[in-house]
PDB file of C-alpha atoms in Angstrom:
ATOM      1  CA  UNK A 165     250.757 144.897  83.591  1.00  0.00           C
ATOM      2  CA  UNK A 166     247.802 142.861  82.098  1.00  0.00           C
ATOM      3  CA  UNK A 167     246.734 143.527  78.555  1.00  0.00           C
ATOM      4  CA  UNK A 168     243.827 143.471  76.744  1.00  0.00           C
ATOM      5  CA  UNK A 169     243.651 144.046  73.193  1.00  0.00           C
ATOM      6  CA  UNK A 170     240.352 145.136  71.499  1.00  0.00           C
ATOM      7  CA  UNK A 171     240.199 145.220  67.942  1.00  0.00           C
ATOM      8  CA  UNK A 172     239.217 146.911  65.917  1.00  0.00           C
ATOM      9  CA  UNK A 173     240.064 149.696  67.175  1.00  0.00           C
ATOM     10  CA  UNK A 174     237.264 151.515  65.076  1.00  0.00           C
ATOM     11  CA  UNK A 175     234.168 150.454  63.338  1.00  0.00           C
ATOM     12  CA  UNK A 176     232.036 152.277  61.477  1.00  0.00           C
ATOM     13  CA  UNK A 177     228.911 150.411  59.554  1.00  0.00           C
ATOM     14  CA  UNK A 178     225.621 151.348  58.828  1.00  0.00           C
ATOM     15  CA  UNK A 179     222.294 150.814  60.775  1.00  0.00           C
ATOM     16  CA  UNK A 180     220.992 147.701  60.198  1.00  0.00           C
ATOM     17  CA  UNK A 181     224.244 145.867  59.496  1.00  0.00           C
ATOM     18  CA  UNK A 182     225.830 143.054  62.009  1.00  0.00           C
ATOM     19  CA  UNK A 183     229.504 143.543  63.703  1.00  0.00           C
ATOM     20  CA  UNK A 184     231.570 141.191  66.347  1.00  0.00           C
ATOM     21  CA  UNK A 185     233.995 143.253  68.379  1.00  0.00           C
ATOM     22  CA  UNK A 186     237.248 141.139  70.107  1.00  0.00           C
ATOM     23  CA  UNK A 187     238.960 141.255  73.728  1.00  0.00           C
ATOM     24  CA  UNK A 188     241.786 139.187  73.761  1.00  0.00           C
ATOM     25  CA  UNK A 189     244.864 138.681  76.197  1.00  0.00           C
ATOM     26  CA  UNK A 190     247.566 136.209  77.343  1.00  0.00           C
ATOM     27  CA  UNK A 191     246.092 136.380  80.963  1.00  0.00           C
ATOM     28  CA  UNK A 192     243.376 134.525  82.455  1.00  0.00           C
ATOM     29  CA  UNK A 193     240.726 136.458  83.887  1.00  0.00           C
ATOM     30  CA  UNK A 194     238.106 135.262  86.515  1.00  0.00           C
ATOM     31  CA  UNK A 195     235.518 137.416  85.445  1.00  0.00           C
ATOM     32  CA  UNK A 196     235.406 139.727  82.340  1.00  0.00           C
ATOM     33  CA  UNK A 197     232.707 142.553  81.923  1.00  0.00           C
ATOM     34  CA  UNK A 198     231.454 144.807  78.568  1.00  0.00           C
ATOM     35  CA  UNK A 199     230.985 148.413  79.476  1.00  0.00           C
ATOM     36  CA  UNK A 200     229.376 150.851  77.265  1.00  0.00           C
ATOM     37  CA  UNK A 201     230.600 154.854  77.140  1.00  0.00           C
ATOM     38  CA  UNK A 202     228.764 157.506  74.977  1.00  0.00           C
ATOM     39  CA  UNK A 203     230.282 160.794  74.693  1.00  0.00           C
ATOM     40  CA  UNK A 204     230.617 162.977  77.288  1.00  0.00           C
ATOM     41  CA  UNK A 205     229.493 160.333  80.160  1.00  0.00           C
ATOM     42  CA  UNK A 206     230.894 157.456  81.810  1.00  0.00           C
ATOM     43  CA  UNK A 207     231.412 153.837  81.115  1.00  0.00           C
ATOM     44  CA  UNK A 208     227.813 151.971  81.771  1.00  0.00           C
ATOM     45  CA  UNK A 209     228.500 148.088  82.524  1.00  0.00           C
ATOM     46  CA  UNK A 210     226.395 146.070  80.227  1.00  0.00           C
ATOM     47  CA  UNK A 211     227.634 142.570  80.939  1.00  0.00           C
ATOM     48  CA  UNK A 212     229.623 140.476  82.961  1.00  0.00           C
ATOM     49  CA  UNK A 213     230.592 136.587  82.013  1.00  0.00           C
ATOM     50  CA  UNK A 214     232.342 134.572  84.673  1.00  0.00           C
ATOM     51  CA  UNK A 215     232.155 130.775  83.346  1.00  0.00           C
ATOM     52  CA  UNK A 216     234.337 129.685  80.664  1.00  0.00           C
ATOM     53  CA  UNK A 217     232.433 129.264  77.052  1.00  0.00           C
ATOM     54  CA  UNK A 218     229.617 131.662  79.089  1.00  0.00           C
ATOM     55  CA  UNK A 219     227.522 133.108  76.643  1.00  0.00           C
ATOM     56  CA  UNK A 220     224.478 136.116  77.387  1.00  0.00           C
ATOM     57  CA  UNK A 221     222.202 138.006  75.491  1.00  0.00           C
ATOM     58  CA  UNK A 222     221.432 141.438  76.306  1.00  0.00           C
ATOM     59  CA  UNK A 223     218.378 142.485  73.368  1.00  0.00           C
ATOM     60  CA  UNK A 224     220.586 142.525  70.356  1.00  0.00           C
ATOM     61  CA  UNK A 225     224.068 141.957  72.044  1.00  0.00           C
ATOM     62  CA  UNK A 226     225.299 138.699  72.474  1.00  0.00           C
ATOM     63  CA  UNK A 227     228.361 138.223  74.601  1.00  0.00           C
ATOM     64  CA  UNK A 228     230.942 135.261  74.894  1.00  0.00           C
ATOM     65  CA  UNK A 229     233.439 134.648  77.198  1.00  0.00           C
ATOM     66  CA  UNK A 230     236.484 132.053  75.651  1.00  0.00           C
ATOM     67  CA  UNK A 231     236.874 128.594  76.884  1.00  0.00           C
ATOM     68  CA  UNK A 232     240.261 129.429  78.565  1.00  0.00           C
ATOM     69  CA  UNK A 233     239.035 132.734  79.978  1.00  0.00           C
ATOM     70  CA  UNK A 234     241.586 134.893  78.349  1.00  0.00           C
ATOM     71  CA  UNK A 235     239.066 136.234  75.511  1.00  0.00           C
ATOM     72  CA  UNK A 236     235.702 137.408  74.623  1.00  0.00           C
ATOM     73  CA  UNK A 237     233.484 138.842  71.881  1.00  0.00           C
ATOM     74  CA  UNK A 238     230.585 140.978  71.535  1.00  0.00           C
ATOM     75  CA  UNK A 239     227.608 140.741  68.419  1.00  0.00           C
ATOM     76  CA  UNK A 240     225.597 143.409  67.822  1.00  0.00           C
ATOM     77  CA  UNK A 241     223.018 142.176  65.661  1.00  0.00           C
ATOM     78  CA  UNK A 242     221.179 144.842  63.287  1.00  0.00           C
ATOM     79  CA  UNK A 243     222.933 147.665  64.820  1.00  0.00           C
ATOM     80  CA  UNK A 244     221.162 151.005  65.219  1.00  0.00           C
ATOM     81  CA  UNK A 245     222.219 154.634  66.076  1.00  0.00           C
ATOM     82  CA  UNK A 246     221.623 154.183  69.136  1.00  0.00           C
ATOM     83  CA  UNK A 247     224.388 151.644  69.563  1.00  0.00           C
ATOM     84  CA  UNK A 248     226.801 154.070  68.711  1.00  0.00           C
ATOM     85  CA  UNK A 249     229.713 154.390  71.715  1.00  0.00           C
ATOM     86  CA  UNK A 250     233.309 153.600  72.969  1.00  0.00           C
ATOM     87  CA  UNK A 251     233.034 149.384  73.796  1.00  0.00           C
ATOM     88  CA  UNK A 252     235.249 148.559  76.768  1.00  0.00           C
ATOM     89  CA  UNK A 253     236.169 144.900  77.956  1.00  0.00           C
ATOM     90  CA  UNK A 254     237.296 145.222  81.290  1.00  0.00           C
ATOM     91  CA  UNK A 255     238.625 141.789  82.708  1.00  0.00           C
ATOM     92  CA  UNK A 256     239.222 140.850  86.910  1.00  0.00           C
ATOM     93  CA  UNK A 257     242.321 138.839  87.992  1.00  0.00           C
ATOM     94  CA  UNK A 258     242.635 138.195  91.752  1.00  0.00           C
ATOM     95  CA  UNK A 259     241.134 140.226  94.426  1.00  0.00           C
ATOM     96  CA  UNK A 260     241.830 143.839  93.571  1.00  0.00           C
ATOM     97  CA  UNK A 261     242.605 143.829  89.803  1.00  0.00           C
ATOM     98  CA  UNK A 262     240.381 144.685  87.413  1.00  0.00           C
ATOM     99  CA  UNK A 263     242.250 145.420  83.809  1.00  0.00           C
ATOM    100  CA  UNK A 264     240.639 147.685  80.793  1.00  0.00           C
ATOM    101  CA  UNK A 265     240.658 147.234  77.319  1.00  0.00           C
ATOM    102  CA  UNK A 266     241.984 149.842  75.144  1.00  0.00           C
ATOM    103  CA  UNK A 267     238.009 150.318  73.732  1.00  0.00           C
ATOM    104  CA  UNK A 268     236.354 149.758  70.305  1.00  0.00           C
ATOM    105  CA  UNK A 269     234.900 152.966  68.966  1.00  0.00           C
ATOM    106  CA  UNK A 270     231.505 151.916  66.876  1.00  0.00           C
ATOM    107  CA  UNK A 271     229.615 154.289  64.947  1.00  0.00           C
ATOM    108  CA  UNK A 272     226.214 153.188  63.208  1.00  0.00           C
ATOM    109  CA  UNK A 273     225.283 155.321  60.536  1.00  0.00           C
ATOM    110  CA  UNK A 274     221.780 156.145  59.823  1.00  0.00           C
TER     111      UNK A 274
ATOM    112  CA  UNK B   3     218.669 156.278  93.360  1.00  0.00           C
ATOM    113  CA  UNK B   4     220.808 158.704  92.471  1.00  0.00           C
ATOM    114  CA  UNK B   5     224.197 157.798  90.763  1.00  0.00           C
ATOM    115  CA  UNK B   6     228.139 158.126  91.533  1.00  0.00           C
ATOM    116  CA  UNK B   7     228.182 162.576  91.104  1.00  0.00           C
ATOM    117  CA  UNK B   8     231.347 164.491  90.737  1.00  0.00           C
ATOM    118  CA  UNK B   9     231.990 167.792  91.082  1.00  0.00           C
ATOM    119  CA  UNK B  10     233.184 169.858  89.405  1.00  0.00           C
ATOM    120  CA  UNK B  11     232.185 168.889  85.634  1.00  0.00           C
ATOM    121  CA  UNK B  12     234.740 170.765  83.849  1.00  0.00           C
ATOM    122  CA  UNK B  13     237.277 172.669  85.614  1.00  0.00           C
ATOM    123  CA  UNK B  14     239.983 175.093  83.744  1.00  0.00           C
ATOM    124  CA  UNK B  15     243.317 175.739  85.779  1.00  0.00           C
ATOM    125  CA  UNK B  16     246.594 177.764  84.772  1.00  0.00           C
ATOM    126  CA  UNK B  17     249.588 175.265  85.348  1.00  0.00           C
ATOM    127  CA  UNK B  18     251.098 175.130  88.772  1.00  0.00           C
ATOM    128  CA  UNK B  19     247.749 175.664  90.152  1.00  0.00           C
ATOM    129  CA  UNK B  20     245.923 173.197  92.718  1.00  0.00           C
ATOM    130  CA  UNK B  21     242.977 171.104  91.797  1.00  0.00           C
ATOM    131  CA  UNK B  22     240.718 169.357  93.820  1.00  0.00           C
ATOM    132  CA  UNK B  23     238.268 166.732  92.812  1.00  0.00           C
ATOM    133  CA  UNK B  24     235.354 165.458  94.382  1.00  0.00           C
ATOM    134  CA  UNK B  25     233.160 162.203  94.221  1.00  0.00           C
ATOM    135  CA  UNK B  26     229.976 160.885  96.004  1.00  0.00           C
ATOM    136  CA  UNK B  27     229.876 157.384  95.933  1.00  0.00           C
ATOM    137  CA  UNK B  28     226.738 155.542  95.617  1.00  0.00           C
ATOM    138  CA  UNK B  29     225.230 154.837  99.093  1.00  0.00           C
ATOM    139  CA  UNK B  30     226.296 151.258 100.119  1.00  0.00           C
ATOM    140  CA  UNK B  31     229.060 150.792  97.658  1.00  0.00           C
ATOM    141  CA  UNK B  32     232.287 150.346 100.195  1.00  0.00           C
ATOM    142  CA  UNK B  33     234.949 150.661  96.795  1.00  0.00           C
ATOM    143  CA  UNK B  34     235.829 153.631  94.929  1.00  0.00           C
ATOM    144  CA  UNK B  35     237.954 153.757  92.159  1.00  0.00           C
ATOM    145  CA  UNK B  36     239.583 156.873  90.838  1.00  0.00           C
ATOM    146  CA  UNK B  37     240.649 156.565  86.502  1.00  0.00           C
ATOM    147  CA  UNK B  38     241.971 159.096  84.167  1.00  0.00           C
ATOM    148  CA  UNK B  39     240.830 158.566  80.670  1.00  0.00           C
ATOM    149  CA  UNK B  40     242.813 160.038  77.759  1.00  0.00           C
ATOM    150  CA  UNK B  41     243.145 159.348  73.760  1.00  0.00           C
ATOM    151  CA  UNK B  42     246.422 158.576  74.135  1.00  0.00           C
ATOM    152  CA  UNK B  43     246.421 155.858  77.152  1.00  0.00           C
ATOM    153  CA  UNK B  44     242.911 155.093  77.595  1.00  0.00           C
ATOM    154  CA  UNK B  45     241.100 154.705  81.127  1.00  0.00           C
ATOM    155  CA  UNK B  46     243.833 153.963  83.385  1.00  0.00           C
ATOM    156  CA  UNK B  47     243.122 153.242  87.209  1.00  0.00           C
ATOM    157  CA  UNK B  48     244.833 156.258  89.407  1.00  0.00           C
ATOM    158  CA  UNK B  49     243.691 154.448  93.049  1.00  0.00           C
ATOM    159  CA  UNK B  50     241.293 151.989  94.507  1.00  0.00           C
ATOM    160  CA  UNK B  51     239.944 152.235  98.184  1.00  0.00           C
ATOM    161  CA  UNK B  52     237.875 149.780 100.059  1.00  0.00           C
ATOM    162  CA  UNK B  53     235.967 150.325 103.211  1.00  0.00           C
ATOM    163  CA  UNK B  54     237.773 153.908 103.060  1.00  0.00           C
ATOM    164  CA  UNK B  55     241.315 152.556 102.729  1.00  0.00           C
ATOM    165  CA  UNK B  56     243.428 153.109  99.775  1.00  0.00           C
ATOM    166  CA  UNK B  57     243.945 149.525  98.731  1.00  0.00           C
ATOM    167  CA  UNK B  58     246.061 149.850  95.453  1.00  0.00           C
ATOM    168  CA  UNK B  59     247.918 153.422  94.407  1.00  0.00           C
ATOM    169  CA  UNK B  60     250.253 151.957  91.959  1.00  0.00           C
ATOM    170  CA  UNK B  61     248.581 153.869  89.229  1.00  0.00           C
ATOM    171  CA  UNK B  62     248.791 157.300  90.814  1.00  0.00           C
ATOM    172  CA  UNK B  63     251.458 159.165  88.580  1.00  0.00           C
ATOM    173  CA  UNK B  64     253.636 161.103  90.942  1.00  0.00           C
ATOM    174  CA  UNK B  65     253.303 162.744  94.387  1.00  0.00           C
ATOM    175  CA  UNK B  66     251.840 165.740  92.573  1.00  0.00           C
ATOM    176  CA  UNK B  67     248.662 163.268  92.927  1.00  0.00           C
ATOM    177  CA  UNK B  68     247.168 162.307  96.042  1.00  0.00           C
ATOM    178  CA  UNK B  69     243.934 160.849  97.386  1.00  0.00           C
ATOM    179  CA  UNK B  70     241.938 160.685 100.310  1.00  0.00           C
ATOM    180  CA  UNK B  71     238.406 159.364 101.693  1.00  0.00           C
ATOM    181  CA  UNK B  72     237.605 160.652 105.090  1.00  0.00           C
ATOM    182  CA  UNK B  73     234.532 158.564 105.137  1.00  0.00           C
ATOM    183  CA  UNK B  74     232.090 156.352 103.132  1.00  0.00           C
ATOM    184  CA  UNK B  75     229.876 158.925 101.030  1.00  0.00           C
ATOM    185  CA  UNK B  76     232.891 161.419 100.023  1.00  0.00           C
ATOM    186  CA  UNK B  77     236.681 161.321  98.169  1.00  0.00           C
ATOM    187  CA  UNK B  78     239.220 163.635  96.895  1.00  0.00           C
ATOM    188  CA  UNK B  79     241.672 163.601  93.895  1.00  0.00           C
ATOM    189  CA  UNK B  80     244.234 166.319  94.532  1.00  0.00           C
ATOM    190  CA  UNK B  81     246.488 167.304  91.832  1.00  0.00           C
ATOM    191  CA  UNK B  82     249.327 170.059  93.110  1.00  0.00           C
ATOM    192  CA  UNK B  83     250.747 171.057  91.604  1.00  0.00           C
ATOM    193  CA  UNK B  84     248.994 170.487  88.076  1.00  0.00           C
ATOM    194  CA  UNK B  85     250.501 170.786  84.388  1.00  0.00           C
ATOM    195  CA  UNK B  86     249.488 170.581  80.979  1.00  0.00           C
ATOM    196  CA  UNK B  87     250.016 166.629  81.115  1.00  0.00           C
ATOM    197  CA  UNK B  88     247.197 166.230  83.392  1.00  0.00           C
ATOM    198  CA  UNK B  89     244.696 167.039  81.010  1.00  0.00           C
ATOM    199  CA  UNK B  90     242.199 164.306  81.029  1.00  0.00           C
ATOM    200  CA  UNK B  91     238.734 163.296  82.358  1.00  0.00           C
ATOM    201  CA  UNK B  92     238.802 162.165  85.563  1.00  0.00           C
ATOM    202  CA  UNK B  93     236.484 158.929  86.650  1.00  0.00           C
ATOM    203  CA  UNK B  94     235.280 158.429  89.923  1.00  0.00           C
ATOM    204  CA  UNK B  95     233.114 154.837  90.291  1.00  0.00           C
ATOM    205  CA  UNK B  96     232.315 152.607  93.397  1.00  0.00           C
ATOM    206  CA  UNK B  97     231.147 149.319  93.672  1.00  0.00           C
ATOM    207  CA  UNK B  98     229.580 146.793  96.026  1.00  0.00           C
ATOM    208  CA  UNK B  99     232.749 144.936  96.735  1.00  0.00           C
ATOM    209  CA  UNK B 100     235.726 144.872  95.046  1.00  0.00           C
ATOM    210  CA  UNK B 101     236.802 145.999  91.477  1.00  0.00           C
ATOM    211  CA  UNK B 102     233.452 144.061  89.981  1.00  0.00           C
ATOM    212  CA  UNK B 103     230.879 145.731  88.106  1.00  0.00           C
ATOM    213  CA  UNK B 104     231.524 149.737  88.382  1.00  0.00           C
ATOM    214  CA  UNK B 105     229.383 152.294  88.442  1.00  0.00           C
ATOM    215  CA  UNK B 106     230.954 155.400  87.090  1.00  0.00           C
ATOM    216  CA  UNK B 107     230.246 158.908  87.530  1.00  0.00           C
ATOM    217  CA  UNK B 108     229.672 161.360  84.730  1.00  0.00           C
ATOM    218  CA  UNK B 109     233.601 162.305  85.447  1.00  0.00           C
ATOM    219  CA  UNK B 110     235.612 165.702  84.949  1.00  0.00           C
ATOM    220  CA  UNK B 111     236.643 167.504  82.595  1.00  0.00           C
ATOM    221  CA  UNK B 112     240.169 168.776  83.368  1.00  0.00           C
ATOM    222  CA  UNK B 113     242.056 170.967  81.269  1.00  0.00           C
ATOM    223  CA  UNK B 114     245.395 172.572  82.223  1.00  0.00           C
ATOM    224  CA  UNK B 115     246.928 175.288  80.696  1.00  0.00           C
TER     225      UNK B 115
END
């Protein structure tokens, strides 16, 4: 079983402040993707990297995928309410696999 | 374009009772993935079917769980019969091709007492 670690496992700031969230595993992952889940709904992809050292900017989310493909990060800069949500990483080995984090829960306090 | 639906959205049940789960893929999509999300384990992949064949079931629990997809546009997620364990919300998304870049459904709410 692959496994990927997000830390923390809970964050809770206040709007306006900056926060990095972490993905890491021992595998090595062609592809990795960010999904987004607010309460009640289900998981909305945000991202995918596929290139070593990739990085993307989505508004105020950047995204990095690690040189060796077994990590990446996420930066929310200035974080709002509206950013609030579970953060999944969700990384692709092979064919048919496709791994999930165990999530980063993120609330931004007004 | 309308999104990955499931039906029903919340769904009660007495244990030892069947339940039957439903999901419309998006048109075009030829994957569907079926997850179970819980505090406890997080969103764990139940089956994965491509073109309408059930390409990986290793993370169906137990033959008290089986699914089907008689064609492109509709699958099941039969539980029978159910217990309190199986409380969980159940995911249904589909895809283009392949376990890349999901689209879930708003998922069920299944709660077994």
């Amino acid at each position: 079983t692959q496994l990927l670690e997000q830390s923390p496992q809970f964050l809770s700031i206040q709007e306006g402040e900056n926060l990095t969230v972490y993905c890491n595993s021992s595998s090595v992952f062609s592809s990795l993707q960010w999904y987004r889940q607010e309460p009640g709904e289900g998981p909305v992809l945000l991202v995918t990297v596929v290139t070593g050292g990739e990085v993307k900017k989505l508004k105020r989310l950047t995204f990095q995928f690690g040189d060796a493909r077994k990590d990446s990060s996420l930066h929310i800069t200035a974080a709002q309410p509206g950013d609030t949500g579970l953060y999944l990483c969700a990384g692709k080995t092979g064919a048919n696999n496709l791994f999930f984090g165990t999530g980063t829960r993120l609330t931004v306090i007004p | 374009d309308a999104g990955v639906i499931q039906s029903p959205r919340h769904e009660v049940t007495e244990m030892g009772q069947e339940v039957t789960l439903r999901c419309k893929p998006i048109s075009g999509h030829n994957s569907l993935f079926w997850y179970r999300q819980t505090m406890m384990r997080g969103l764990e992949l139940l089956i994965y079917f491509n073109n309408n064949v059930p390409i990986d079931d290793s993370g169906m629990p137990e033959d008290r769980f089986s699914a089907k997809m008689p064609n492109a546009s509709f699958s099941t997620l039969k539980i029978q019969p159910s217990e309190p364990r199986d409380s969980a919300v159940y995911f249904c998304a589909s895809s283009y091709a392949g376990p890349y870049e999901q689209y879930f459904g708003p998922g069920t709410r299944l709660t077994v007492t």
